[in-house]
Amino acid sequence: MTESVTQELLRLNQKLLDSIANADWASYAELCDPTLTCFEPEALGQLVTGMEFHRFYFQLGPAKTPHNTTMASPHVRVMGDVAIVSYVRLNQRVDADGASSVRAVEETRVWQKQNGKWKHVHFHRSM
Ligand code: GLY
């Protein structure tokens, strides 16, 4: 069965989130446009452009305890060669003491089809 555009975008977005959790810089960089822009809590209210800000966190390495990332109630809006994926991101973690916790943040991610491939061009994450 052929994958719909919505399914493709959800798969790519999940791959992006998993690459963050696994500190897989090669996959993250492949999915992103090099001029990626974002607002995220780590940027303290500043609009960040480019990849270097994000690379810093990947260099810290992957989470050392079990973790899982879920897009809850994702919504996909396709507008030609641009698409918006919005959802609540649930991050499940186990801390060093073995206790599990869940954190929820709202995310909006914008994708643009460039030369036949979807590239991540902008995101906004809540506190
Ligand atoms: N901080 C990297 C990302 O959420 O895409």
Short mmCIF file of C-alpha atoms and ligand atoms in Angstrom, two decimals:
data_model
loop_
_atom_site.label_atom_id
_atom_site.label_comp_id
_atom_site.label_asym_id
_atom_site.label_seq_id
_atom_site.Cartn_x
_atom_site.Cartn_y
_atom_site.Cartn_z
CA MET A 1 0.00 0.00 0.00
CA THR A 2 1.36 3.44 -0.85
CA GLU A 3 2.15 5.78 1.99
CA SER A 4 0.09 8.99 2.06
CA VAL A 5 1.78 12.37 2.44
CA THR A 6 0.41 12.57 5.98
CA GLN A 7 1.84 9.15 6.88
CA GLU A 8 5.19 10.08 5.34
CA LEU A 9 5.38 13.32 7.34
CA LEU A 10 4.45 11.56 10.58
CA ARG A 11 7.09 8.89 9.92
CA LEU A 12 9.76 11.51 9.17
CA ASN A 13 8.78 13.59 12.20
CA GLN A 14 8.98 10.50 14.47
CA LYS A 15 12.38 9.67 12.95
CA LEU A 16 13.48 13.23 13.78
CA LEU A 17 12.32 12.91 17.40
CA ASP A 18 14.00 9.52 17.75
CA SER A 19 17.23 10.93 16.32
CA ILE A 20 17.15 13.57 19.07
CA ALA A 21 16.58 10.98 21.83
CA ASN A 22 19.35 8.76 20.41
CA ALA A 23 21.76 11.65 19.72
CA ASP A 24 21.90 10.45 16.12
CA TRP A 25 23.31 13.58 14.51
CA ALA A 26 23.63 12.06 11.02
CA SER A 27 19.90 11.30 10.83
CA TYR A 28 18.93 14.67 12.35
CA ALA A 29 21.15 16.63 9.95
CA GLU A 30 19.84 14.64 6.97
CA LEU A 31 16.23 15.52 7.85
CA CYS A 32 16.87 19.24 8.45
CA ASP A 33 17.50 22.17 6.15
CA PRO A 34 20.83 23.72 7.23
CA THR A 35 19.05 27.06 7.76
CA LEU A 36 16.57 25.49 10.24
CA THR A 37 15.00 28.11 12.52
CA CYS A 38 13.41 27.54 15.91
CA PHE A 39 12.01 28.87 19.13
CA GLU A 40 12.65 26.40 21.95
CA PRO A 41 13.06 26.80 25.72
CA GLU A 42 16.82 26.18 25.51
CA ALA A 43 17.14 29.32 23.34
CA LEU A 44 15.72 31.55 26.11
CA GLY A 45 13.28 33.43 23.87
CA GLN A 46 15.72 33.92 21.00
CA LEU A 47 15.07 32.76 17.43
CA VAL A 48 17.92 30.34 16.63
CA THR A 49 19.02 29.83 13.01
CA GLY A 50 21.18 26.99 11.76
CA MET A 51 22.37 23.67 13.11
CA GLU A 52 25.25 24.44 15.48
CA PHE A 53 23.02 25.27 18.43
CA HIS A 54 21.41 21.83 18.12
CA ARG A 55 24.67 19.95 17.50
CA PHE A 56 25.85 20.99 20.98
CA TYR A 57 23.14 18.84 22.60
CA PHE A 58 23.77 15.86 20.31
CA GLN A 59 27.44 15.91 21.35
CA LEU A 60 26.34 15.25 24.95
CA GLY A 61 25.29 11.77 23.79
CA PRO A 62 22.07 9.76 24.04
CA ALA A 63 20.01 9.22 27.18
CA LYS A 64 21.65 6.44 29.19
CA THR A 65 18.42 5.07 30.61
CA PRO A 66 15.30 3.75 28.81
CA HIS A 67 13.30 6.44 27.02
CA ASN A 68 10.42 6.72 24.60
CA THR A 69 9.06 9.64 22.57
CA THR A 70 5.41 9.79 21.45
CA MET A 71 3.58 12.31 19.27
CA ALA A 72 0.16 12.53 20.91
CA SER A 73 -2.83 13.52 18.76
CA PRO A 74 -0.69 14.67 15.83
CA HIS A 75 -2.23 16.99 13.25
CA VAL A 76 -0.80 17.38 9.75
CA ARG A 77 -1.67 20.28 7.44
CA VAL A 78 -0.21 20.07 3.93
CA MET A 79 -0.13 23.26 1.85
CA GLY A 80 1.54 22.29 -1.41
CA ASP A 81 5.27 21.92 -0.79
CA VAL A 82 4.96 23.02 2.85
CA ALA A 83 3.46 21.11 5.78
CA ILE A 84 2.86 21.76 9.46
CA VAL A 85 2.96 18.91 11.97
CA SER A 86 1.67 19.79 15.43
CA TYR A 87 1.21 17.54 18.49
CA VAL A 88 2.00 17.14 22.15
CA ARG A 89 5.35 15.41 22.57
CA LEU A 90 5.40 12.95 25.45
CA ASN A 91 8.87 12.07 26.69
CA GLN A 92 8.96 8.98 28.92
CA ARG A 93 12.15 8.51 30.88
CA VAL A 94 13.64 6.36 33.60
CA ASP A 95 15.96 8.26 35.94
CA ALA A 96 19.16 6.93 37.49
CA ASP A 97 17.19 5.71 40.54
CA GLY A 98 14.89 3.64 38.31
CA ALA A 99 11.85 5.91 38.72
CA SER A 100 9.90 6.66 35.54
CA SER A 101 8.55 10.08 34.60
CA VAL A 102 6.70 11.68 31.71
CA ARG A 103 7.08 15.22 30.38
CA ALA A 104 4.65 16.84 27.92
CA VAL A 105 5.51 19.74 25.58
CA GLU A 106 3.63 21.27 22.66
CA GLU A 107 5.50 21.24 19.37
CA THR A 108 4.87 22.67 15.92
CA ARG A 109 7.25 21.56 13.17
CA VAL A 110 7.29 22.94 9.63
CA TRP A 111 8.50 20.84 6.70
CA GLN A 112 9.25 21.93 3.13
CA LYS A 113 9.60 19.68 0.10
CA GLN A 114 12.93 20.48 -1.51
CA ASN A 115 14.03 18.63 -4.66
CA GLY A 116 11.51 15.88 -3.95
CA LYS A 117 12.48 15.35 -0.26
CA TRP A 118 10.81 16.72 2.87
CA LYS A 119 13.17 18.87 4.94
CA HIS A 120 12.52 20.22 8.42
CA VAL A 121 12.76 24.02 8.23
CA HIS A 122 11.27 25.44 11.47
CA PHE A 123 9.93 24.36 14.86
CA HIS A 124 8.47 25.89 18.01
CA ARG A 125 8.43 24.05 21.33
CA SER A 126 6.65 25.16 24.48
CA MET A 127 8.21 25.25 27.91
N1 GLY B 1 16.37 20.72 19.78
C1 GLY B 1 16.30 20.04 18.57
C2 GLY B 1 14.92 19.79 18.09
O1 GLY B 1 13.98 19.74 18.90
O2 GLY B 1 14.70 19.64 16.90
#
